[in-house]
Coordinates of C-alpha atoms and ligand atoms in Angstrom, one line a residue:
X692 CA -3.8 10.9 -23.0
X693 CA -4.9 7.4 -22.6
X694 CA -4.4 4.9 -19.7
X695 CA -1.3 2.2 -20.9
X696 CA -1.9 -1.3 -20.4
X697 CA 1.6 -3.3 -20.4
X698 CA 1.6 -6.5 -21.2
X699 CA 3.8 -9.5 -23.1
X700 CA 3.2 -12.8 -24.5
X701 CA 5.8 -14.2 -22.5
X702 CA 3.4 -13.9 -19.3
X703 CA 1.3 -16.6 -21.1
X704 CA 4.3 -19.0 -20.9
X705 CA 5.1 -19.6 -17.0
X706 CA 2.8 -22.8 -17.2
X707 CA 1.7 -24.4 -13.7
X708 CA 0.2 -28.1 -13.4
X709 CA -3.2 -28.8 -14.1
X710 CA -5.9 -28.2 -11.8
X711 CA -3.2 -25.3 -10.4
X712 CA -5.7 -22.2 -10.1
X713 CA -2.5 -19.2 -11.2
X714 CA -3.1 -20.6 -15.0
X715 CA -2.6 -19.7 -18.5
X716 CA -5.8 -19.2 -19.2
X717 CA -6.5 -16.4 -16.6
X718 CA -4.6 -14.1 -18.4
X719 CA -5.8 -14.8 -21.6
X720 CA -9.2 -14.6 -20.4
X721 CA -8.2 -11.4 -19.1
X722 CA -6.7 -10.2 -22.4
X723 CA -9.5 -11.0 -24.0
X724 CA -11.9 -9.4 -22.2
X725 CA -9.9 -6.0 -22.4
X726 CA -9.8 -6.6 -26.5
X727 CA -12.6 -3.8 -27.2
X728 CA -11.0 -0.8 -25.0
X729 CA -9.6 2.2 -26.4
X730 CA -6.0 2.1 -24.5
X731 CA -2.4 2.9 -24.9
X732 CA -0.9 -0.9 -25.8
X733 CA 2.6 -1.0 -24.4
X734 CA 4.5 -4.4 -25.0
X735 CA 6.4 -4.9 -21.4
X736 CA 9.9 -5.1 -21.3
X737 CA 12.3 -7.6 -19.7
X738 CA 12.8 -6.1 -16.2
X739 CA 17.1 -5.9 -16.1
X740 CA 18.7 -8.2 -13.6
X741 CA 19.3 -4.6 -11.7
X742 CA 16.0 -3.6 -11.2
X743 CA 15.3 -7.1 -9.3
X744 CA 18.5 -6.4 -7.7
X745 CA 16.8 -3.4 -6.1
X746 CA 14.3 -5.7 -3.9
X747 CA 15.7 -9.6 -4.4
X748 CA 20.0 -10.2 -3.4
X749 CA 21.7 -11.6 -6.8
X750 CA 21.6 -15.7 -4.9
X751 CA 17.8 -15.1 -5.5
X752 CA 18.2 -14.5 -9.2
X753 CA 20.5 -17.5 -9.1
X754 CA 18.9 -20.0 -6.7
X755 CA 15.6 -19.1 -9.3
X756 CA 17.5 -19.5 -12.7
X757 CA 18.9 -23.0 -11.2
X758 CA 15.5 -24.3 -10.2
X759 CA 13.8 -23.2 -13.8
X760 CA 13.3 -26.9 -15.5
X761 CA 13.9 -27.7 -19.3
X762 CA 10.8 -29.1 -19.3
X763 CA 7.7 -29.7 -17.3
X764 CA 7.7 -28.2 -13.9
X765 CA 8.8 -28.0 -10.6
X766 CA 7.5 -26.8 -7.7
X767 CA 9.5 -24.7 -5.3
X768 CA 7.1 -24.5 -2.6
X769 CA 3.7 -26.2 -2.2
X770 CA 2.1 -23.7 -4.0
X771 CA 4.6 -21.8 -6.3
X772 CA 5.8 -23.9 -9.8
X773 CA 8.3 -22.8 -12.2
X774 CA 8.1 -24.5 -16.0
X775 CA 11.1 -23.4 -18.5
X776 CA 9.1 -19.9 -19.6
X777 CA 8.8 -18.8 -15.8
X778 CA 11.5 -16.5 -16.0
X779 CA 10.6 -14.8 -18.9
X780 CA 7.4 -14.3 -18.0
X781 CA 8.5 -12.7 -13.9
X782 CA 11.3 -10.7 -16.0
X783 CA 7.9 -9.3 -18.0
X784 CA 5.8 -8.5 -15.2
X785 CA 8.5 -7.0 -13.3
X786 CA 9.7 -5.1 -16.1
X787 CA 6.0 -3.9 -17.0
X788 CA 6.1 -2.6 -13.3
X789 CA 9.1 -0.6 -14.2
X790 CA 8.1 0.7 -17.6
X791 CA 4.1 1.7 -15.9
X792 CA 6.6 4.2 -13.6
X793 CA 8.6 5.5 -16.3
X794 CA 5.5 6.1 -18.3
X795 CA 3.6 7.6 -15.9
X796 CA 6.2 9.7 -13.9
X797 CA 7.5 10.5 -17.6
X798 CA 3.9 12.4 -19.1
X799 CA 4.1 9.9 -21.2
X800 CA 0.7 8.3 -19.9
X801 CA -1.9 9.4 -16.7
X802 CA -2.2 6.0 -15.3
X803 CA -1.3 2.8 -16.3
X804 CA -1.9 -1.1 -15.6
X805 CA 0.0 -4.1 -15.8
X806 CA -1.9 -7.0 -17.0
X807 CA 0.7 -9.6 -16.1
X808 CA 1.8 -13.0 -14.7
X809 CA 2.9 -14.5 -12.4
X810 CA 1.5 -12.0 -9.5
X811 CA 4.4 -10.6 -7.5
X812 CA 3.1 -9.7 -3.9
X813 CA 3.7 -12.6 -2.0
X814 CA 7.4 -12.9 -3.4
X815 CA 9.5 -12.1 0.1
X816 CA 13.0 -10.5 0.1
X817 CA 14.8 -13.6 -0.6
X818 CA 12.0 -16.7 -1.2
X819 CA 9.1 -17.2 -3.6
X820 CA 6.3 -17.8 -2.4
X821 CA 2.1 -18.1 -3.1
X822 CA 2.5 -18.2 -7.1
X823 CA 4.9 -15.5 -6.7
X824 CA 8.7 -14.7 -8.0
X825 CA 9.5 -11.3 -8.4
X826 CA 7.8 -8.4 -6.2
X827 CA 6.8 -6.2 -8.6
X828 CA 4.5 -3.5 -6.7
X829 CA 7.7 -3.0 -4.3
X830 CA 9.7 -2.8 -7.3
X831 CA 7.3 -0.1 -9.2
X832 CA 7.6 2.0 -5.7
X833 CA 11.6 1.1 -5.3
X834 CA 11.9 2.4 -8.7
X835 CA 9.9 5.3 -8.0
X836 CA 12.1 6.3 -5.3
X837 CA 15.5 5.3 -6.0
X838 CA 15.4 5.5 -9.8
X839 CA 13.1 9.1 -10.6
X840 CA 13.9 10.3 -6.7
X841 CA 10.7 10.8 -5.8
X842 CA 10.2 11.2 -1.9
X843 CA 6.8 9.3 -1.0
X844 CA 5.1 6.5 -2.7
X845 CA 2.2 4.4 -1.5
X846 CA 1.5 0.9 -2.5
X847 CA -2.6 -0.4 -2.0
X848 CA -3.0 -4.0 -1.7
X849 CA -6.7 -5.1 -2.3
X850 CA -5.8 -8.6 -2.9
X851 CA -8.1 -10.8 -1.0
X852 CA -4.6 -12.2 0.7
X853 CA -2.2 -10.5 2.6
X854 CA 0.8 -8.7 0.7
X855 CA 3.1 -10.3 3.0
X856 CA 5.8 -10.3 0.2
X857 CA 5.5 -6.8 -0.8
X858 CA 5.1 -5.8 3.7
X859 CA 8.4 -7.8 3.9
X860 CA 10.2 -5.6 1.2
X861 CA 9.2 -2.1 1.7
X862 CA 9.2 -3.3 6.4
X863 CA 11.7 -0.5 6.7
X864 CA 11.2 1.9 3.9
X865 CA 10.1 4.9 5.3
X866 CA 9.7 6.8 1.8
X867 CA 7.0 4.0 1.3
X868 CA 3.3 3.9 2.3
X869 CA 1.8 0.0 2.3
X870 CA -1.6 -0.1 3.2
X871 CA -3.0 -3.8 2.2
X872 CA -6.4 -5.1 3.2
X873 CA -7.0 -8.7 3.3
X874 CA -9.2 -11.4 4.9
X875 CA -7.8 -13.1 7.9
X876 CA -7.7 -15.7 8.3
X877 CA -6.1 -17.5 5.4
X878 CA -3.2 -17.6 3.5
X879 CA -0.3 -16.2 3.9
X880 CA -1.7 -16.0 8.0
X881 CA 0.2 -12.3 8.7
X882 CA -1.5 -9.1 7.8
X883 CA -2.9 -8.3 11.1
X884 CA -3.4 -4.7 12.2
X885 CA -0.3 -5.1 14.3
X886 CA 2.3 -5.3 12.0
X887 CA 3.0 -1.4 10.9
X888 CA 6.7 -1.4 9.8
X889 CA 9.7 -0.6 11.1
X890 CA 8.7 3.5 10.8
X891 CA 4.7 2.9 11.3
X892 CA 4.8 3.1 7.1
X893 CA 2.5 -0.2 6.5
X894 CA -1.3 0.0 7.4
X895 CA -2.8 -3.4 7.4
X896 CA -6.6 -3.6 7.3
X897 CA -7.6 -7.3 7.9
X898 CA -11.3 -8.2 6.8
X899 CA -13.7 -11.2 8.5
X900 CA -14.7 -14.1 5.8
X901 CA -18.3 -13.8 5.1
X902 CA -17.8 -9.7 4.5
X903 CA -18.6 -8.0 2.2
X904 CA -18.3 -4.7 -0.2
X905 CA -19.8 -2.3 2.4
X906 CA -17.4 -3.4 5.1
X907 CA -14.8 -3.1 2.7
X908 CA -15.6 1.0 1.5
X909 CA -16.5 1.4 5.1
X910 CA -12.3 0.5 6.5
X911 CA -11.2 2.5 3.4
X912 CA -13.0 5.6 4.0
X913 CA -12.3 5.6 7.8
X914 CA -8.7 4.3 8.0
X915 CA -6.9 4.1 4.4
X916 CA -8.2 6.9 2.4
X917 CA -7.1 9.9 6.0
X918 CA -3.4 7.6 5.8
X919 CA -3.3 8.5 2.1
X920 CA -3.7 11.9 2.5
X921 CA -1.7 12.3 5.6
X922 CA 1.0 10.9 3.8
X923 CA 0.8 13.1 0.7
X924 CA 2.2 9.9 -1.9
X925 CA 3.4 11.3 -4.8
X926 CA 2.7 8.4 -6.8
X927 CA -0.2 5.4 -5.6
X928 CA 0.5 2.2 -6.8
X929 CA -1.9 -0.6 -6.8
X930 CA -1.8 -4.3 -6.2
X931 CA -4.4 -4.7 -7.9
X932 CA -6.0 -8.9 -6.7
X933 CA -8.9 -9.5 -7.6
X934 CA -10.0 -12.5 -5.3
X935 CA -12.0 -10.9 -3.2
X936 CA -14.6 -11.6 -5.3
X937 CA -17.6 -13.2 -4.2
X938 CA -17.8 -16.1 -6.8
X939 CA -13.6 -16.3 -6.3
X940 CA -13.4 -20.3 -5.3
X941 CA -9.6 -19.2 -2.7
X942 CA -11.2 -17.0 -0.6
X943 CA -14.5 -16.0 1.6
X944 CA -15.5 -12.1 0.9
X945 CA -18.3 -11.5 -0.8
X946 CA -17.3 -8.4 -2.9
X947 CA -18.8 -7.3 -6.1
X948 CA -17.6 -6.3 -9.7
X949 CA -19.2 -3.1 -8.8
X950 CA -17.0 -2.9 -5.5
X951 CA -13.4 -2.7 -7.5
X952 CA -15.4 -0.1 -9.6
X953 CA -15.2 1.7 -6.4
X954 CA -12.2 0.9 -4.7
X955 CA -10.6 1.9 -7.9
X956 CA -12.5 5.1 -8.8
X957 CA -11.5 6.3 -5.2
X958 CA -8.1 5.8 -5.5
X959 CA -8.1 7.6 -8.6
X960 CA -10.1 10.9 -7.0
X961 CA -7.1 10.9 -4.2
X962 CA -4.7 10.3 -7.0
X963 CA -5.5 13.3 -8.5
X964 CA -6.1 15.1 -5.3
X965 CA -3.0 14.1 -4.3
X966 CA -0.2 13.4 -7.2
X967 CA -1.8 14.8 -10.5
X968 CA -3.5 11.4 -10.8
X969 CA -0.7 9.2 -11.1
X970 CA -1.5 5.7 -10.6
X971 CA 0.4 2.2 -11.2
X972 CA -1.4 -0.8 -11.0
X973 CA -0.2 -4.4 -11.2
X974 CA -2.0 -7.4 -11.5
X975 CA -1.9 -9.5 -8.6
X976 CA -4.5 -12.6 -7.8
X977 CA -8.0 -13.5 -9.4
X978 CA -8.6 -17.0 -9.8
X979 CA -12.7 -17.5 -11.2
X980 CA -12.4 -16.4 -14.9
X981 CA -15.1 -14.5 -15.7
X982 CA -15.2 -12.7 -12.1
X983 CA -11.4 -11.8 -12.8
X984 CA -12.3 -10.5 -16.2
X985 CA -15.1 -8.5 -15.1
X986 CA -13.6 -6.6 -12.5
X987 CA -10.5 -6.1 -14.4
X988 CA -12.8 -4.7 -17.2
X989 CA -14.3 -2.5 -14.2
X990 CA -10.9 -1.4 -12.9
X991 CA -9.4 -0.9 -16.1
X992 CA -12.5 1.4 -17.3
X993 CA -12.2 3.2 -14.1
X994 CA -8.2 4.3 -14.9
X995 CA -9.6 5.1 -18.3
X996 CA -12.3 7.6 -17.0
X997 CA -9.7 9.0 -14.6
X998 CA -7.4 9.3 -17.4
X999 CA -6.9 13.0 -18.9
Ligands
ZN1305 ZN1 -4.7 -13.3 -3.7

């Protein structure tokens, strides 16, 4: 069976000001990029206003379909716009989220990725935030757990920022493993190896600014990768950022194509280890085109290998 990428042209209309780095053309660069491979092509559904309802309170939806603009855009935060196809485009993502689960939990595909926008793991219980509406990693594991009853998931956040959105909905969700690396300091400014949940459930792994790939494979192998097993998940989903990057202009690691290669082809070995290889991942940050496209084109061709 192949690997199922979800995605939906709607993603390609949540349009942010110019010079705004979460643009249009990331995902199309993206898309483009991903053209040649030999995957399952699954257009994403609108996520129902009850699966948000699983991780955002209904005056969310509301306060988000008031701010949405008939035209141009509006900012909600200092970072986080909202033009008139915003909506349609979080509904999309989130929805992809869902559909990855019911795919993958269904035999219906091995793995599966969401190539989607806007990213979702900054997006707190009941504010947007850092380009971010809709969680959609917390929603793929809510779904996971309240929807096909599973009994453990784990979410891995490898964004180069710190999944404070997606830590914030799954804080007391002891069915729910979070472990999210991220280089501190910079934005959001939580992640630090302090915070660990209201049931010791979230494992953050904070990373120095000038580091690189080795430190990186070093924390995983010695403190993610003994959680993951310990915890038995029976379904890993990803957040899968890619600005870590070296040539990523937000952030300070130094990681290399080769490195999400890794990250991803490990989580994939514990995947089937672990859960018969099930793996959800989600498109989260990435914001120097051709470093985005080529470690998506990494991580994407490492599912695909993985894929049986
Ligand atoms: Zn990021």
């Amino acid at each position: 069976m192949k690997t199922a990428m979800l995605t939906h042209a709607d993603c390609l209309t949540h349009v942010t000001p110019e010079g705004h780095p979460e643009r249009v053309a990331r995902l199309e660069h993206v898309l483009h990029t991903l053209e040649p491979l030999d995957v399952n092509r699954v257009t994403a559904p609108m996520a129902a206003d009850d699966d948000i309802l699983r991780i955002h309170p209904p005056s969310y939806l509301e306060e988000l379909r008031r701010a949405l603009p008939a035209e141009g855009q509006v900012a909600l935060d200092g970072d986080t716009w909202v033009s008139p196809g915003s909506l349609n485009a979080a509904f999309r993502g989130a929805g992809a989220a869902v559909r990855a689960v019911d795919m993958v939990l269904g035999g219906e595909a091995p793995n599966a990725f969401a190539a989607v926008r806007p990213p979702g793991h900054h997006a707190e219980t009941d504010t947007p935030m850092g380009f971010c509406l809709f969680g959609n990693a917390a929603l793929a594991a809510k779904h996971a757990l309240d929807h096909h009853g599973l009994s453990r998931v784990a979410v891995v956040d490898f964004d180069v920022h710190h999944g404070n959105g997606t830590q914030d909905l799954l804080w007391d969700e002891k069915r729910a493993l979070l472990i999210t690396s991220q280089q501190i300091p910079l934005f959001p400014g939580t992640g630090r190896a302090d915070e660990t949940g209201a049931y010791d459930t979230i494992l953050n792994i904070p990373l120095p600014p000038g580091s690189d790939g080795a430190l990186m494979r070093q924390e995983y192998q010695d403190k993610a990768f003994p959680r993951l097993r310990a915890f038995k998940p029976e379904l890993i989903i990803i957040s899968a950022g890619f600005d870590a990057h070296a040539d990523d202009p937000l952030a300070n690691l130094e990681w290399q194509t080769e490195d999400f290669a890794w990250i991803t082809a490990e989580l994939c070995v514990l995947a089937d280890e672990l859960c018969d290889g099930r793996v959800v991942s989600t498109l989260e940050g990435g914001y120097d085109l051709h470093a985005l496209s080529a470690s998506v084109l990494a991580h994407l061709q490492e599912l695909m290998k993985a894929a049986k």
